[in-house]
Short mmCIF file of C-alpha atoms and ligand atoms in Angstrom, two decimals:
data_model
loop_
_atom_site.label_atom_id
_atom_site.label_comp_id
_atom_site.label_asym_id
_atom_site.label_seq_id
_atom_site.Cartn_x
_atom_site.Cartn_y
_atom_site.Cartn_z
CA MET A 1462 -51.09 -26.74 232.29
CA ARG A 1463 -48.27 -26.02 229.89
CA ARG A 1464 -47.05 -28.97 227.85
CA VAL A 1465 -43.24 -29.07 227.85
CA SER A 1466 -40.57 -31.32 226.35
CA VAL A 1467 -36.84 -31.38 227.08
CA PHE A 1468 -34.47 -32.65 224.38
CA GLY A 1469 -31.05 -33.40 225.87
CA ALA A 1470 -32.66 -33.74 229.31
CA THR A 1471 -29.72 -35.65 230.82
CA GLY A 1472 -27.14 -32.96 229.97
CA SER A 1473 -26.05 -29.85 231.80
CA ILE A 1474 -28.72 -27.57 230.25
CA GLY A 1475 -31.32 -30.33 230.39
CA GLN A 1476 -30.79 -30.94 234.10
CA ASN A 1477 -31.02 -27.23 234.87
CA THR A 1478 -34.26 -27.10 232.88
CA ILE A 1479 -35.67 -30.05 234.80
CA ASP A 1480 -34.68 -28.38 238.06
CA LEU A 1481 -36.90 -25.39 237.16
CA ILE A 1482 -39.80 -27.51 235.87
CA ALA A 1483 -39.73 -29.79 238.93
CA ARG A 1484 -40.12 -26.78 241.22
CA ALA A 1485 -43.60 -26.10 239.81
CA PRO A 1486 -45.06 -29.57 239.10
CA ASP A 1487 -48.63 -28.26 238.88
CA ALA A 1488 -47.75 -25.80 236.14
CA TYR A 1489 -46.35 -28.27 233.61
CA ARG A 1490 -47.29 -31.48 231.87
CA VAL A 1491 -44.12 -33.17 230.62
CA VAL A 1492 -44.50 -34.65 227.14
CA ALA A 1493 -41.04 -35.93 226.11
CA LEU A 1494 -37.67 -36.23 227.81
CA THR A 1495 -34.68 -37.39 225.75
CA GLY A 1496 -31.12 -38.43 226.46
CA GLY A 1497 -28.25 -40.45 225.08
CA GLN A 1498 -26.17 -42.79 227.24
CA ASN A 1499 -27.36 -41.74 230.68
CA ILE A 1500 -30.32 -44.11 230.89
CA ALA A 1501 -30.54 -44.06 234.70
CA GLN A 1502 -30.95 -40.26 234.80
CA LEU A 1503 -33.39 -40.23 231.89
CA ALA A 1504 -35.59 -42.92 233.44
CA SER A 1505 -35.55 -41.44 236.92
CA ASP A 1506 -36.53 -37.96 235.66
CA ALA A 1507 -39.20 -39.41 233.35
CA ARG A 1508 -40.71 -41.29 236.31
CA ARG A 1509 -40.46 -38.35 238.69
CA LEU A 1510 -42.03 -35.89 236.22
CA ASN A 1511 -44.51 -38.47 234.89
CA ALA A 1512 -43.45 -37.88 231.28
CA GLU A 1513 -45.46 -39.26 228.37
CA ILE A 1514 -42.37 -40.66 226.63
CA ALA A 1515 -38.64 -41.03 227.24
CA VAL A 1516 -36.32 -41.42 224.24
CA THR A 1517 -32.67 -42.42 224.12
CA ALA A 1518 -30.71 -41.52 221.01
CA ASP A 1519 -28.95 -44.88 221.15
CA VAL A 1520 -30.99 -47.76 219.67
CA ASP A 1521 -28.77 -50.28 221.49
CA ARG A 1522 -29.94 -48.90 224.84
CA LEU A 1523 -33.69 -49.34 224.23
CA ASP A 1524 -33.94 -52.50 226.34
CA ASP A 1525 -32.07 -50.81 229.20
CA LEU A 1526 -34.49 -47.88 229.03
CA ARG A 1527 -37.52 -50.20 228.90
CA ASP A 1528 -36.23 -52.07 231.99
CA ALA A 1529 -35.59 -48.83 233.85
CA LEU A 1530 -39.12 -47.59 233.08
CA ALA A 1531 -40.92 -50.88 233.77
CA GLY A 1532 -44.24 -50.34 235.52
CA SER A 1533 -44.02 -46.54 235.33
CA GLY A 1534 -46.47 -46.01 232.46
CA VAL A 1535 -43.85 -43.93 230.61
CA GLU A 1536 -43.36 -45.00 226.97
CA ALA A 1537 -39.81 -45.85 225.89
CA ALA A 1538 -38.31 -45.30 222.43
CA ALA A 1539 -34.88 -45.04 220.82
CA GLY A 1540 -33.03 -43.70 217.82
CA ALA A 1541 -33.00 -40.58 215.66
CA ALA A 1542 -36.43 -41.25 214.12
CA ALA A 1543 -37.94 -41.66 217.59
CA LEU A 1544 -36.38 -38.33 218.64
CA ALA A 1545 -37.96 -36.64 215.62
CA GLU A 1546 -41.31 -38.31 216.34
CA ALA A 1547 -41.19 -37.16 219.97
CA ALA A 1548 -40.58 -33.59 218.74
CA CYS A 1549 -43.76 -33.83 216.65
CA ARG A 1550 -45.87 -34.50 219.76
CA PRO A 1551 -47.83 -31.35 220.57
CA ALA A 1552 -46.03 -29.25 223.17
CA ASP A 1553 -46.24 -25.56 224.01
CA TRP A 1554 -42.59 -25.22 225.00
CA VAL A 1555 -39.62 -27.32 223.91
CA MET A 1556 -36.07 -27.13 225.23
CA SER A 1557 -33.50 -27.89 222.53
CA ALA A 1558 -30.40 -28.98 224.48
CA ILE A 1559 -29.02 -31.93 222.56
CA VAL A 1560 -25.34 -31.33 221.87
CA GLY A 1561 -24.18 -31.12 218.25
CA ALA A 1562 -25.84 -31.48 214.85
CA ALA A 1563 -28.12 -34.25 216.23
CA GLY A 1564 -30.17 -31.44 217.80
CA LEU A 1565 -31.13 -29.93 214.46
CA VAL A 1566 -34.03 -32.15 213.34
CA PRO A 1567 -35.87 -32.28 216.70
CA GLY A 1568 -35.67 -28.47 216.90
CA LEU A 1569 -37.07 -28.06 213.40
CA LYS A 1570 -39.88 -30.53 214.14
CA ALA A 1571 -40.81 -28.61 217.29
CA LEU A 1572 -40.97 -25.38 215.28
CA GLU A 1573 -43.09 -27.11 212.63
CA GLN A 1574 -45.75 -27.82 215.22
CA GLY A 1575 -45.72 -24.16 216.30
CA ALA A 1576 -44.00 -24.59 219.67
CA THR A 1577 -41.90 -22.03 221.50
CA LEU A 1578 -38.39 -23.41 221.08
CA ALA A 1579 -35.97 -22.55 223.87
CA LEU A 1580 -32.79 -22.89 221.87
CA ALA A 1581 -29.57 -23.91 223.61
CA ASN A 1582 -28.31 -26.12 220.77
CA LYS A 1583 -26.01 -23.82 218.80
CA GLU A 1584 -25.83 -25.94 215.69
CA THR A 1585 -29.46 -25.23 214.74
CA LEU A 1586 -28.70 -21.61 213.91
CA VAL A 1587 -25.09 -22.11 212.79
CA ALA A 1588 -25.87 -24.87 210.30
CA ALA A 1589 -29.45 -24.04 209.41
CA GLY A 1590 -30.25 -20.49 210.57
CA PRO A 1591 -32.41 -19.36 207.61
CA LEU A 1592 -34.23 -22.72 207.56
CA ALA A 1593 -34.99 -22.58 211.30
CA LEU A 1594 -36.23 -18.97 211.12
CA ARG A 1595 -38.34 -19.73 208.05
CA THR A 1596 -39.84 -22.83 209.71
CA ALA A 1597 -40.73 -20.81 212.81
CA GLN A 1598 -42.33 -18.06 210.77
CA ALA A 1599 -44.33 -20.39 208.53
CA ASN A 1600 -45.79 -22.38 211.45
CA GLY A 1601 -46.24 -19.82 214.20
CA GLY A 1602 -43.27 -21.16 216.17
CA THR A 1603 -41.05 -18.90 218.26
CA ILE A 1604 -37.33 -19.16 218.98
CA ILE A 1605 -36.14 -17.87 222.35
CA PRO A 1606 -32.36 -18.06 222.72
CA VAL A 1607 -30.93 -19.82 225.77
CA ASP A 1608 -27.23 -19.34 225.11
CA SER A 1609 -26.45 -16.78 227.83
CA GLU A 1610 -25.02 -14.16 225.46
CA HIS A 1611 -27.96 -14.36 223.07
CA SER A 1612 -30.48 -14.39 225.87
CA ALA A 1613 -28.75 -11.24 227.13
CA VAL A 1614 -28.96 -9.55 223.70
CA PHE A 1615 -32.59 -10.66 223.32
CA GLN A 1616 -33.43 -9.13 226.70
CA ALA A 1617 -31.50 -5.92 225.97
CA LEU A 1618 -33.42 -5.56 222.70
CA THR A 1619 -36.88 -6.08 224.18
CA GLY A 1620 -38.92 -2.93 223.60
CA GLU A 1621 -36.07 -1.32 221.62
CA ASP A 1622 -36.01 -0.06 218.05
CA ARG A 1623 -34.02 -2.78 216.28
CA ARG A 1624 -33.17 -0.42 213.41
CA ALA A 1625 -31.14 1.61 215.89
CA VAL A 1626 -28.81 -1.27 216.77
CA GLU A 1627 -25.26 -0.37 215.85
CA ARG A 1628 -23.25 -3.14 217.46
CA VAL A 1629 -23.61 -6.25 219.56
CA THR A 1630 -20.78 -7.26 221.89
CA LEU A 1631 -20.54 -10.88 223.01
CA THR A 1632 -18.34 -11.44 226.01
CA ALA A 1633 -16.09 -14.47 226.46
CA SER A 1634 -14.38 -15.76 229.57
CA GLY A 1635 -11.35 -16.63 227.45
CA GLY A 1636 -11.61 -20.25 228.56
CA ALA A 1637 -9.17 -22.46 230.41
CA PHE A 1638 -6.07 -21.19 228.58
CA ARG A 1639 -6.60 -17.47 228.41
CA ASP A 1640 -3.43 -16.79 230.40
CA TRP A 1641 -1.30 -19.73 229.21
CA PRO A 1642 1.90 -19.04 227.25
CA MET A 1643 1.24 -19.56 223.54
CA GLN A 1644 3.87 -22.31 223.10
CA LYS A 1645 2.23 -24.39 225.86
CA LEU A 1646 -1.14 -24.40 224.05
CA ARG A 1647 0.05 -26.89 221.43
CA SER A 1648 0.46 -29.60 224.08
CA ALA A 1649 -2.72 -28.83 226.06
CA THR A 1650 -4.70 -31.98 226.93
CA PRO A 1651 -8.47 -32.56 226.71
CA GLU A 1652 -8.64 -32.69 230.53
CA GLU A 1653 -6.95 -29.30 230.83
CA ALA A 1654 -9.22 -27.82 228.15
CA ALA A 1655 -12.34 -29.20 229.84
CA THR A 1656 -11.85 -27.11 232.99
CA HIS A 1657 -13.76 -23.85 232.68
CA PRO A 1658 -12.71 -20.84 234.78
CA THR A 1659 -16.27 -19.58 235.42
CA TRP A 1660 -19.11 -21.66 233.91
CA ASP A 1661 -20.07 -25.25 234.74
CA MET A 1662 -21.05 -26.86 231.39
CA GLY A 1663 -20.82 -30.08 229.36
CA GLN A 1664 -17.38 -31.37 228.24
CA ARG A 1665 -17.63 -30.43 224.55
CA ILE A 1666 -18.77 -26.84 225.04
CA THR A 1667 -16.14 -26.35 227.76
CA ILE A 1668 -13.35 -27.40 225.36
CA ASP A 1669 -14.95 -25.20 222.69
CA SER A 1670 -14.72 -22.31 225.18
CA ALA A 1671 -10.98 -22.83 225.60
CA SER A 1672 -10.47 -22.77 221.81
CA MET A 1673 -13.16 -20.09 221.30
CA PHE A 1674 -14.89 -22.31 218.78
CA ASN A 1675 -17.80 -21.77 221.15
CA LYS A 1676 -17.60 -18.00 220.66
CA ALA A 1677 -17.18 -18.53 216.90
CA LEU A 1678 -20.47 -20.48 216.87
CA GLU A 1679 -22.05 -17.71 218.94
CA VAL A 1680 -20.93 -15.00 216.49
CA ILE A 1681 -22.70 -16.90 213.68
CA GLU A 1682 -25.75 -17.51 215.90
CA ALA A 1683 -25.94 -13.78 216.68
CA LYS A 1684 -25.75 -12.90 213.01
CA GLU A 1685 -28.69 -15.22 212.26
CA LEU A 1686 -30.87 -14.40 215.28
CA PHE A 1687 -30.51 -10.63 215.23
CA HIS A 1688 -29.92 -10.08 211.49
CA LEU A 1689 -26.52 -8.43 211.98
CA ALA A 1690 -23.66 -7.81 209.57
CA ALA A 1691 -20.28 -9.30 210.50
CA ASP A 1692 -18.82 -5.88 211.39
CA GLN A 1693 -21.67 -5.30 213.87
CA ILE A 1694 -20.60 -8.24 216.03
CA GLU A 1695 -17.71 -7.77 218.45
CA VAL A 1696 -16.16 -10.22 220.90
CA LEU A 1697 -14.44 -9.08 224.10
CA ILE A 1698 -12.71 -11.16 226.74
CA HIS A 1699 -14.32 -10.47 230.09
CA PRO A 1700 -12.75 -12.81 232.66
CA GLU A 1701 -15.35 -12.11 235.38
CA SER A 1702 -18.16 -13.38 233.07
CA CYS A 1703 -20.74 -11.07 234.71
CA VAL A 1704 -21.65 -8.99 231.67
CA HIS A 1705 -23.09 -11.52 229.25
CA ALA A 1706 -23.54 -9.22 226.28
CA LEU A 1707 -23.93 -5.55 225.35
CA VAL A 1708 -26.00 -3.84 222.68
CA GLY A 1709 -24.83 -0.48 221.33
CA PHE A 1710 -27.36 1.87 219.70
CA THR A 1711 -26.96 4.65 217.14
CA ASP A 1712 -27.58 7.30 219.82
CA GLY A 1713 -24.47 6.17 221.70
CA ALA A 1714 -26.27 4.24 224.45
CA ILE A 1715 -24.99 0.80 225.40
CA MET A 1716 -27.31 -1.63 227.19
CA ALA A 1717 -25.49 -4.33 229.13
CA HIS A 1718 -26.98 -7.49 230.63
CA LEU A 1719 -25.37 -8.63 233.89
CA GLY A 1720 -25.92 -11.65 236.08
CA VAL A 1721 -24.28 -14.52 237.93
CA HIS A 1722 -22.98 -17.57 236.03
CA ASP A 1723 -26.05 -19.75 236.33
CA MET A 1724 -27.75 -21.03 233.18
CA ARG A 1725 -31.05 -21.25 235.07
CA HIS A 1726 -31.42 -17.51 234.47
CA ALA A 1727 -31.43 -17.80 230.66
CA ILE A 1728 -33.41 -21.07 230.77
CA GLY A 1729 -35.96 -19.58 233.19
CA TYR A 1730 -36.26 -16.42 231.10
CA ALA A 1731 -37.07 -18.57 228.05
CA LEU A 1732 -39.48 -20.73 230.09
CA HIS A 1733 -41.50 -17.80 231.41
CA TRP A 1734 -41.17 -15.47 228.41
CA PRO A 1735 -42.84 -13.04 227.76
CA GLU A 1736 -43.19 -12.70 231.55
CA ARG A 1737 -40.37 -12.39 234.07
CA ARG A 1738 -40.78 -14.58 237.14
CA ASP A 1739 -38.73 -15.26 240.26
CA LEU A 1740 -35.80 -17.60 239.68
CA PRO A 1741 -33.65 -19.47 242.21
CA VAL A 1742 -30.38 -17.87 241.08
CA ASP A 1743 -27.93 -15.91 243.22
CA ARG A 1744 -27.84 -12.15 242.88
CA LEU A 1745 -24.75 -10.40 241.60
CA ASP A 1746 -22.82 -8.52 244.29
CA LEU A 1747 -21.02 -5.81 242.34
CA ALA A 1748 -19.48 -4.19 245.41
CA ALA A 1749 -17.89 -7.51 246.39
CA LEU A 1750 -16.68 -7.98 242.84
CA GLY A 1751 -15.10 -4.51 242.79
CA ARG A 1752 -14.36 -4.22 239.11
CA LEU A 1753 -15.13 -5.62 235.69
CA THR A 1754 -12.44 -5.91 233.04
CA PHE A 1755 -12.54 -6.26 229.26
CA ARG A 1756 -9.93 -6.83 226.57
CA ALA A 1757 -9.82 -7.69 222.89
CA PRO A 1758 -9.06 -11.36 222.10
CA GLU A 1759 -5.68 -12.09 220.44
CA ALA A 1760 -6.16 -13.44 216.91
CA ASP A 1761 -3.27 -15.94 217.12
CA ARG A 1762 -4.44 -17.41 220.44
CA TYR A 1763 -8.01 -17.84 219.17
CA PRO A 1764 -7.85 -18.63 215.42
CA ALA A 1765 -11.37 -20.14 215.57
CA LEU A 1766 -12.81 -16.67 216.02
CA GLY A 1767 -11.40 -15.46 212.70
CA LEU A 1768 -12.96 -18.48 211.02
CA ALA A 1769 -16.43 -17.38 212.16
CA TYR A 1770 -16.07 -14.10 210.29
CA ARG A 1771 -14.79 -16.02 207.27
CA VAL A 1772 -17.91 -18.23 207.40
CA ILE A 1773 -20.20 -15.19 207.54
CA ALA A 1774 -18.38 -13.57 204.60
CA ARG A 1775 -18.63 -16.84 202.60
CA GLY A 1776 -22.36 -17.22 203.28
CA GLY A 1777 -24.45 -20.08 201.91
CA LEU A 1778 -24.09 -23.36 203.76
CA ALA A 1779 -20.59 -22.54 205.04
CA GLY A 1780 -21.92 -22.54 208.62
CA ALA A 1781 -22.99 -26.17 208.31
CA ALA A 1782 -19.56 -27.11 206.92
CA PHE A 1783 -17.80 -25.15 209.65
CA ASN A 1784 -19.81 -26.80 212.40
CA ALA A 1785 -19.38 -30.33 211.03
CA ALA A 1786 -15.61 -29.93 210.53
CA LYS A 1787 -15.36 -28.49 214.05
CA GLU A 1788 -17.23 -31.47 215.52
CA ARG A 1789 -14.85 -33.93 213.81
CA ALA A 1790 -11.78 -31.96 214.89
CA LEU A 1791 -13.10 -31.84 218.46
CA ASP A 1792 -13.72 -35.62 218.41
CA ALA A 1793 -10.11 -36.11 217.27
CA PHE A 1794 -8.76 -33.78 219.97
CA ILE A 1795 -10.75 -35.58 222.69
CA ALA A 1796 -9.38 -38.90 221.32
CA ARG A 1797 -5.84 -37.36 221.43
CA ARG A 1798 -5.36 -37.84 217.69
CA ILE A 1799 -4.68 -34.12 217.10
CA GLY A 1800 -3.42 -31.29 219.27
CA PHE A 1801 -5.40 -28.39 220.71
CA MET A 1802 -4.22 -25.80 218.17
CA ASP A 1803 -4.65 -28.27 215.29
CA MET A 1804 -8.44 -28.05 215.57
CA ALA A 1805 -8.66 -24.60 213.95
CA GLU A 1806 -6.11 -25.59 211.30
CA VAL A 1807 -8.17 -28.64 210.33
CA VAL A 1808 -11.37 -26.60 210.08
CA ALA A 1809 -9.61 -23.90 208.01
CA ARG A 1810 -8.31 -26.55 205.60
CA VAL A 1811 -11.82 -28.02 205.22
CA LEU A 1812 -13.21 -24.56 204.42
CA ASP A 1813 -10.39 -24.07 201.85
CA ARG A 1814 -11.27 -27.35 200.17
CA LEU A 1815 -15.00 -26.71 200.12
CA ASP A 1816 -14.45 -23.21 198.75
CA ALA A 1817 -12.32 -24.59 195.94
CA ALA A 1818 -14.32 -27.72 195.11
CA PRO A 1819 -17.50 -27.71 193.02
CA VAL A 1820 -19.71 -28.64 195.97
CA PRO A 1821 -23.20 -27.32 196.58
CA ILE A 1822 -22.18 -24.88 199.31
CA ASP A 1823 -24.44 -22.33 197.60
CA ALA A 1824 -27.38 -24.75 197.45
CA PRO A 1825 -30.66 -23.54 199.03
CA PHE A 1826 -31.18 -23.83 202.79
CA GLU A 1827 -33.05 -27.13 202.75
CA LEU A 1828 -32.50 -29.92 205.26
CA ASP A 1829 -31.19 -32.39 202.62
CA ASN A 1830 -28.56 -29.90 201.42
CA ILE A 1831 -27.50 -29.12 204.99
CA VAL A 1832 -27.18 -32.83 205.79
CA ALA A 1833 -25.15 -33.34 202.57
CA ILE A 1834 -22.71 -30.51 203.37
CA ASP A 1835 -22.43 -31.71 206.95
CA HIS A 1836 -21.48 -35.19 205.73
CA LEU A 1837 -19.04 -33.87 203.16
CA ALA A 1838 -17.30 -31.59 205.66
CA ARG A 1839 -16.91 -34.49 208.12
CA CYS A 1840 -15.32 -36.62 205.37
CA GLU A 1841 -13.03 -33.74 204.37
CA ALA A 1842 -12.02 -33.22 207.99
CA ASP A 1843 -11.15 -36.92 208.31
CA ARG A 1844 -9.12 -36.71 205.07
CA VAL A 1845 -7.24 -33.62 206.25
CA MET A 1846 -6.44 -35.28 209.57
CA ALA A 1847 -5.36 -38.54 207.89
CA GLN A 1848 -2.99 -36.61 205.59
CA ARG A 1849 -1.48 -34.77 208.55
CA GLN A 1850 -0.60 -38.09 210.19
CA GLN A 1851 1.21 -39.42 207.11
P1 NDP B 2018 -24.12 -32.00 227.63
O1 NDP B 2018 -23.01 -32.73 226.96
O2 NDP B 2018 -24.08 -31.80 229.10
O3 NDP B 2018 -25.53 -32.72 227.28
C1 NDP B 2018 -25.84 -33.08 225.97
C2 NDP B 2018 -27.18 -33.79 225.90
O4 NDP B 2018 -27.36 -34.32 224.58
C3 NDP B 2018 -27.30 -34.98 226.83
O5 NDP B 2018 -28.65 -35.15 227.18
C4 NDP B 2018 -26.83 -36.14 225.95
O6 NDP B 2018 -27.26 -37.39 226.42
C5 NDP B 2018 -27.50 -35.76 224.64
N1 NDP B 2018 -26.84 -36.32 223.46
C6 NDP B 2018 -25.52 -36.51 223.25
N2 NDP B 2018 -25.31 -36.99 222.01
C7 NDP B 2018 -26.54 -37.12 221.43
C8 NDP B 2018 -26.99 -37.58 220.15
N3 NDP B 2018 -26.14 -38.00 219.19
N4 NDP B 2018 -28.32 -37.57 219.90
C9 NDP B 2018 -29.20 -37.15 220.83
N5 NDP B 2018 -28.83 -36.71 222.06
C10 NDP B 2018 -27.51 -36.69 222.36
O7 NDP B 2018 -24.25 -30.62 226.86
P2 NDP B 2018 -24.75 -29.21 227.42
O8 NDP B 2018 -26.02 -29.38 228.20
O9 NDP B 2018 -23.63 -28.49 228.02
O10 NDP B 2018 -25.09 -28.45 226.06
C11 NDP B 2018 -26.22 -28.77 225.25
C12 NDP B 2018 -26.28 -27.79 224.08
O11 NDP B 2018 -26.47 -26.48 224.61
C13 NDP B 2018 -24.98 -27.73 223.26
O12 NDP B 2018 -25.30 -27.46 221.91
C14 NDP B 2018 -24.24 -26.55 223.86
O13 NDP B 2018 -23.36 -25.95 222.95
C15 NDP B 2018 -25.41 -25.63 224.21
N6 NDP B 2018 -25.14 -24.69 225.31
C16 NDP B 2018 -24.76 -25.15 226.54
C17 NDP B 2018 -24.50 -24.26 227.57
C18 NDP B 2018 -24.14 -24.74 228.94
O14 NDP B 2018 -24.03 -23.92 229.85
N7 NDP B 2018 -23.96 -26.02 229.18
C19 NDP B 2018 -24.58 -22.81 227.35
C20 NDP B 2018 -25.03 -22.45 226.05
C21 NDP B 2018 -25.29 -23.36 225.06
P3 NDP B 2018 -26.39 -38.31 227.46
O15 NDP B 2018 -25.66 -37.35 228.37
O16 NDP B 2018 -27.45 -39.10 228.17
O17 NDP B 2018 -25.49 -39.15 226.64
MG1 MG B 2019 -22.64 -18.86 225.51
#
């Protein structure tokens, strides 16, 4: 039996992962399931799958979790240290689907114990790419991307000569506002931004899709995962969201990966890798679809995208700063303290300040340095936003 753990089990990716695992109960032994506020879901899945341990990120919810698990034989724990400890428990396959920077340490711990890490959490590669890759290599761990675009590139590259890769194209739906007039974007609300035209995902990533901060994170992820230069990564708006990514080779061939919008494909691919097994996803009906369209994104509509290329050019720990500033700006947008288009402005100002200040942005890729830059960028983002309100 394969030992599996799911970090972020109560979220959109986590629930899709559990759906696949629960279909083959004899094939898996569930080690750890983790969540945040959704104690009822966490406890019911931990009972149903007979997990060894269930962990909530929130220490104040430990008693609730204990009550919900009473008599089940499932251990209960809470807090960041308990999440890290759960990631140290031997497992063959670990899903990393916590949202935000909180997903970084559990992912690194899983790699340290040599697990296959199915990586949905974007921040791991954006903030700590070289550290995550180094940790995997040193301990026999493997990273299999779950983000649909990166899974698509990974699949298109399987069996190919990586030296012959010329260009990788990531597609983007364009998000909720792709056809809105520019002047209306400034007053867009969090509810409007959280409605995705094609994919069904968590609130934060859906808003990040509307602003293309999501695609910006993915550009940086692609650079780290596939060792690409900035000018080898292209983004195209593809409203039908059927082609998830394309890989262009030096002989002129382009390999595209197509599929329906169902994350269980990428999750299932990572779960069964290196094999391909049947998955309960719909099949794409190209004749019914009729045509696929592509266009270049407009720089002024999606300023976040330009920031990703700036981060790659800056190098060092700029990715960690970018991600942290983005998380603070997104918090402020959700709380209606700043507008939709202000998010990219805030992040750009934080990058300006960190570029100019004598901060250790060029410090080595160690966890302490990443945590320090993350903290600093959050403080800078708060300062920038406070100054804007004066
Ligand atoms: P959700 O918001 O649906 O779920 C997030 C999960 O993380 C939940 O289990 C949540 O718990 C938990 N969580 C929230 N805050 C913390 C914290 N501080 N510490 C520990 N756990 C926490 O997100 P998604 O499933 O949509 O996305 C998960 C990750 O995967 C993100 O990084 C996202 O960018 C990435 N991703 C998602 C895709 C998708 O289709 N959804 C596609 C590609 C990548 P609870 O809900 O119980 O509070
Ligand atoms: Mg994606």
